[in-house]
Coordinates of C-alpha atoms in Angstrom, one line a residue:
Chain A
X531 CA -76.0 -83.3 -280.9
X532 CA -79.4 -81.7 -282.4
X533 CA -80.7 -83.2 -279.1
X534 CA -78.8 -81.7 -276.4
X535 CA -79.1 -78.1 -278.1
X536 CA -82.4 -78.6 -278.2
X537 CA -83.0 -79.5 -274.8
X538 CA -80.2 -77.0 -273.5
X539 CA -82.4 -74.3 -275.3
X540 CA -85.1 -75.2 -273.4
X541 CA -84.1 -75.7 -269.8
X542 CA -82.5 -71.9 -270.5
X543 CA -86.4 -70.5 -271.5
X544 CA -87.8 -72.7 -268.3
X545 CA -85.1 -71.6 -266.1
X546 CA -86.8 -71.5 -262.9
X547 CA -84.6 -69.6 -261.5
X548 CA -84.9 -66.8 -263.9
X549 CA -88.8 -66.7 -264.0
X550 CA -89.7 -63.5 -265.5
X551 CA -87.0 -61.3 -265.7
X552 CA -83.5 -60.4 -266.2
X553 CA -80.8 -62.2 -264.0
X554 CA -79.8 -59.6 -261.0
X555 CA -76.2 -58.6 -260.8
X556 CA -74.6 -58.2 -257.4
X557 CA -74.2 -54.4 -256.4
X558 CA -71.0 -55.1 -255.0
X559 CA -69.0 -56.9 -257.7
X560 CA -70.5 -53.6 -260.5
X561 CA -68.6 -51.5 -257.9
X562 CA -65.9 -53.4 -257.0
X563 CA -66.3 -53.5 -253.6
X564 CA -63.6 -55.5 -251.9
X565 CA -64.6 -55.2 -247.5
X566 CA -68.0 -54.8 -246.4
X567 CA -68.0 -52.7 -243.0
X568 CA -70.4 -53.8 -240.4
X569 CA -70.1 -49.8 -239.2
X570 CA -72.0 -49.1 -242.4
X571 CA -75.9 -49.6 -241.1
X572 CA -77.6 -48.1 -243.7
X573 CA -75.8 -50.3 -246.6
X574 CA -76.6 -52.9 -244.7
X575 CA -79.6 -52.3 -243.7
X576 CA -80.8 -52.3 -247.3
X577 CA -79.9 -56.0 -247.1
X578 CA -82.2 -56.9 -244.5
X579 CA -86.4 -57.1 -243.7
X580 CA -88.4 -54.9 -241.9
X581 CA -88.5 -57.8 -239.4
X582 CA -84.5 -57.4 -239.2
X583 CA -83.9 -60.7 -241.2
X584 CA -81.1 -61.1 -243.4
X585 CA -82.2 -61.4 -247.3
X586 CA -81.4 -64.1 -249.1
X587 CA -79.2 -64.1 -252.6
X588 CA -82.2 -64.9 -254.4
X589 CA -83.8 -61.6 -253.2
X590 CA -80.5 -59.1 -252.9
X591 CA -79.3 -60.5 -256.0
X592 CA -75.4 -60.6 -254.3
X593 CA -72.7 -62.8 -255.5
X594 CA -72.3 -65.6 -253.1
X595 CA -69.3 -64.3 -251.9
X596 CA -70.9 -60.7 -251.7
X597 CA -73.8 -62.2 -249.2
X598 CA -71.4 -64.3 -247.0
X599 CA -69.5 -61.0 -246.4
X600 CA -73.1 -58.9 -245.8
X601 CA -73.8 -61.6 -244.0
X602 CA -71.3 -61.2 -241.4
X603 CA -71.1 -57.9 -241.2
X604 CA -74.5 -57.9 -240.5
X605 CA -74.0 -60.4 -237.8
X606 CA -71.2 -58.1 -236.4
X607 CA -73.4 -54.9 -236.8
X608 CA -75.6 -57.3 -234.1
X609 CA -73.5 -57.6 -231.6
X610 CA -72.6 -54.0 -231.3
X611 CA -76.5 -53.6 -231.2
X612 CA -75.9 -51.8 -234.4
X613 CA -78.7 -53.2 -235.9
X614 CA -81.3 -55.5 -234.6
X615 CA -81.5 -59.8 -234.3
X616 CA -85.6 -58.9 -234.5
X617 CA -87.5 -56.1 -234.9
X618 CA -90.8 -55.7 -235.4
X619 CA -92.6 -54.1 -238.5
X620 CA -95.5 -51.4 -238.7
X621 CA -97.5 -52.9 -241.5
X622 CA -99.5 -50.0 -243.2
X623 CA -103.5 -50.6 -243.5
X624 CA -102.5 -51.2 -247.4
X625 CA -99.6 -53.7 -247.0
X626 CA -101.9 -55.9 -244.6
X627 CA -104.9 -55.9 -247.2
X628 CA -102.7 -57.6 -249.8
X629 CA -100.7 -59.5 -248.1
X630 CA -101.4 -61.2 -245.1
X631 CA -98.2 -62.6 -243.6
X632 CA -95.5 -60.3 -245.5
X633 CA -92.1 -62.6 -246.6
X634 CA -89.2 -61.7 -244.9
Chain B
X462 CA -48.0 -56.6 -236.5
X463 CA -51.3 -56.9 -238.1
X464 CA -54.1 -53.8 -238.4
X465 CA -57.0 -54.2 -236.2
X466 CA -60.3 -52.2 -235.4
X467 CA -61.7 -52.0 -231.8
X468 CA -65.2 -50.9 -231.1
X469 CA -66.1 -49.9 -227.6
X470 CA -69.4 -49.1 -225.9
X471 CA -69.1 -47.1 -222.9
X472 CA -72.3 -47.1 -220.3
X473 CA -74.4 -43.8 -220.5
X474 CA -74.6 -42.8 -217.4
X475 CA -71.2 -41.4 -217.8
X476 CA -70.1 -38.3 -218.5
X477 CA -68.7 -37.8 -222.2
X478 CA -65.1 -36.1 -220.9
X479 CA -64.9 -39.1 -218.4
X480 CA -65.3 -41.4 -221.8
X481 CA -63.1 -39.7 -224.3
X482 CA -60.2 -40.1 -221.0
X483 CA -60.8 -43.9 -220.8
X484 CA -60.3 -44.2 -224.7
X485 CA -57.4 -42.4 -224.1
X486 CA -56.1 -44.2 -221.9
X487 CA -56.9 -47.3 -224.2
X488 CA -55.1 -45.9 -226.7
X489 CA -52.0 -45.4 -224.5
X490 CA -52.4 -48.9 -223.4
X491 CA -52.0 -50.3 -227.1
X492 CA -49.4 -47.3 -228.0
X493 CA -47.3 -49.1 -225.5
X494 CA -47.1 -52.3 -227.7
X495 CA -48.5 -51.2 -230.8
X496 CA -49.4 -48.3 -232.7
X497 CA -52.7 -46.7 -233.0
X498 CA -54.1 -46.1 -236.4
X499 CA -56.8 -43.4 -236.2
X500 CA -59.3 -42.9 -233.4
X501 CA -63.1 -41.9 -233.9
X502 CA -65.3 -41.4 -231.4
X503 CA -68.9 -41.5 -232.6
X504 CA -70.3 -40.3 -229.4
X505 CA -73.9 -41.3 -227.4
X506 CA -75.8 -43.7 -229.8
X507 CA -79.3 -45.6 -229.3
X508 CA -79.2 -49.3 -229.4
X509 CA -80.8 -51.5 -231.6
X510 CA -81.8 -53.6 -229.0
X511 CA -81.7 -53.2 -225.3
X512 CA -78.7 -54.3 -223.2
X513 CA -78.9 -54.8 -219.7
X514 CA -81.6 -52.9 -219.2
X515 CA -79.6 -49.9 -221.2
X516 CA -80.7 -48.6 -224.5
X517 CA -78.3 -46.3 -225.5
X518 CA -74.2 -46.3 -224.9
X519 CA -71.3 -43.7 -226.1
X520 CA -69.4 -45.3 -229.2
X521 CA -66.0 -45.4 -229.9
X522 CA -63.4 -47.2 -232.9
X523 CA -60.2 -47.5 -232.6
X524 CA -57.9 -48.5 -235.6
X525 CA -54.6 -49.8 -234.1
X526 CA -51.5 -52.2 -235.0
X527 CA -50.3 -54.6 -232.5
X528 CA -49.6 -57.8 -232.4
X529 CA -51.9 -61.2 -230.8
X530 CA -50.7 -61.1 -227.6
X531 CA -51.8 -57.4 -227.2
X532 CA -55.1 -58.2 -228.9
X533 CA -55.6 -61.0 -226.1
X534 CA -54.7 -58.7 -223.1
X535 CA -57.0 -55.7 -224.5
X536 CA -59.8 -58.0 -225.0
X537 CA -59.6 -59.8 -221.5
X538 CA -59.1 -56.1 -219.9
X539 CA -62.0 -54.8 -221.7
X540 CA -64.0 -57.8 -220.9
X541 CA -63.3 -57.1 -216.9
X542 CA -63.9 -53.5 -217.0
X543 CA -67.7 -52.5 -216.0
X544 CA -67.6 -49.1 -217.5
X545 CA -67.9 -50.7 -220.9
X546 CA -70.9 -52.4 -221.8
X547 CA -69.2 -54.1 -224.8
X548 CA -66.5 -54.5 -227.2
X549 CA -65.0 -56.1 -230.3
X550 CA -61.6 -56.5 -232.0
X551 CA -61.5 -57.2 -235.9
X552 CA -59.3 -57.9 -238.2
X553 CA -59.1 -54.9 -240.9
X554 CA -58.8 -55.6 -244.7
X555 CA -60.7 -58.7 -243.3
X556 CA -64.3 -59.6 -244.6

């Protein structure tokens, strides 16, 4: 019993998934969003890279239904050429000095 | 009768009157078996991406009611026609 607190309250501190930081809450659940509209670019937008890749939850934070339904829209927002499947970013002199190969 | 939302692109090369007639005659074409929710025409819009050698195209939504067997003959007809460069039919309320 002592034993599984124990080790319980540890895996919580060594959480990897929670290194450093407090957990992110999804933007759309706070608002109660309910339909995500692929019309909407610049939400959406927000949601993707410079590189016009679709962030992942880990990085947006979003619920996992949330990011299914960003996900699609964005996908949608695609085929309408709404938004782009690839684009192609215009690293600033600064950006490229500390990063080489920026994550998208 | 479910709720639906049609996009259109229309090419560029065409004069906006000439557009806001076809939509209009799109919308009579769904009026006829459906009803037509709201209309919004966005007007000429870049793309994100080129199509066909086009990059920009004149935007239009259409909100309408109808049931699957106007969705089908709207989306084949829309398909056929060269004037627009592309289309899609959603579901509303749907993710």
């Amino acid at each position: 019993m002592a034993r599984k607190a124990r080790a319980r309250g540890r895996r919580s501190k060594r959480d990897p998934r929670r290194r450093g930081g407090r957990k992110k809450v999804c933007r759309f659940c706070v608002d109660s969003v309910d339909h995500i509209d692929y019309k909407d670019v610049a939400v959406l937008r927000q949601y993707m890279s410079d590189r016009g890749k679709i962030r992942n939850r880990q990085v947006t934070g979003n619920c996992q239904r949330h990011q299914n339904r960003v996900a699609t829209a964005i996908k949608n927002a695609r085929e309408m050429a709404l938004l782009p499947y690839v684009a192609t970013p215009q690293p600033s002199m600064e950006n490229r000095q500390r990063r080489r190969r920026p994550r998208d | 009768m479910r709720s639906y939302e049609l996009m259109m692109i229309h090419r560029p090369e065409l004069a906006e009157p000439d557009v806001r007639s076809h939509v209009e005659e799109v919308e009579n074409a769904i009026a006829a078996d459906g009803a037509v929710t709201s209309t919004d025409f966005w007007g000429k819009r870049r793309f994100a991406y080129e199509i066909d050698h086009i990059h920009e195209g004149y935007y239009s939504v259409v909100a309408f009611e109808g049931g699957h067997e106007l969705v089908a003959r709207l989306d084949r007809a829309l398909g056929l026609l060269d004037t627009v460069v592309r289309h899609k039919i959603l579901r509303r309320g749907d993710k």
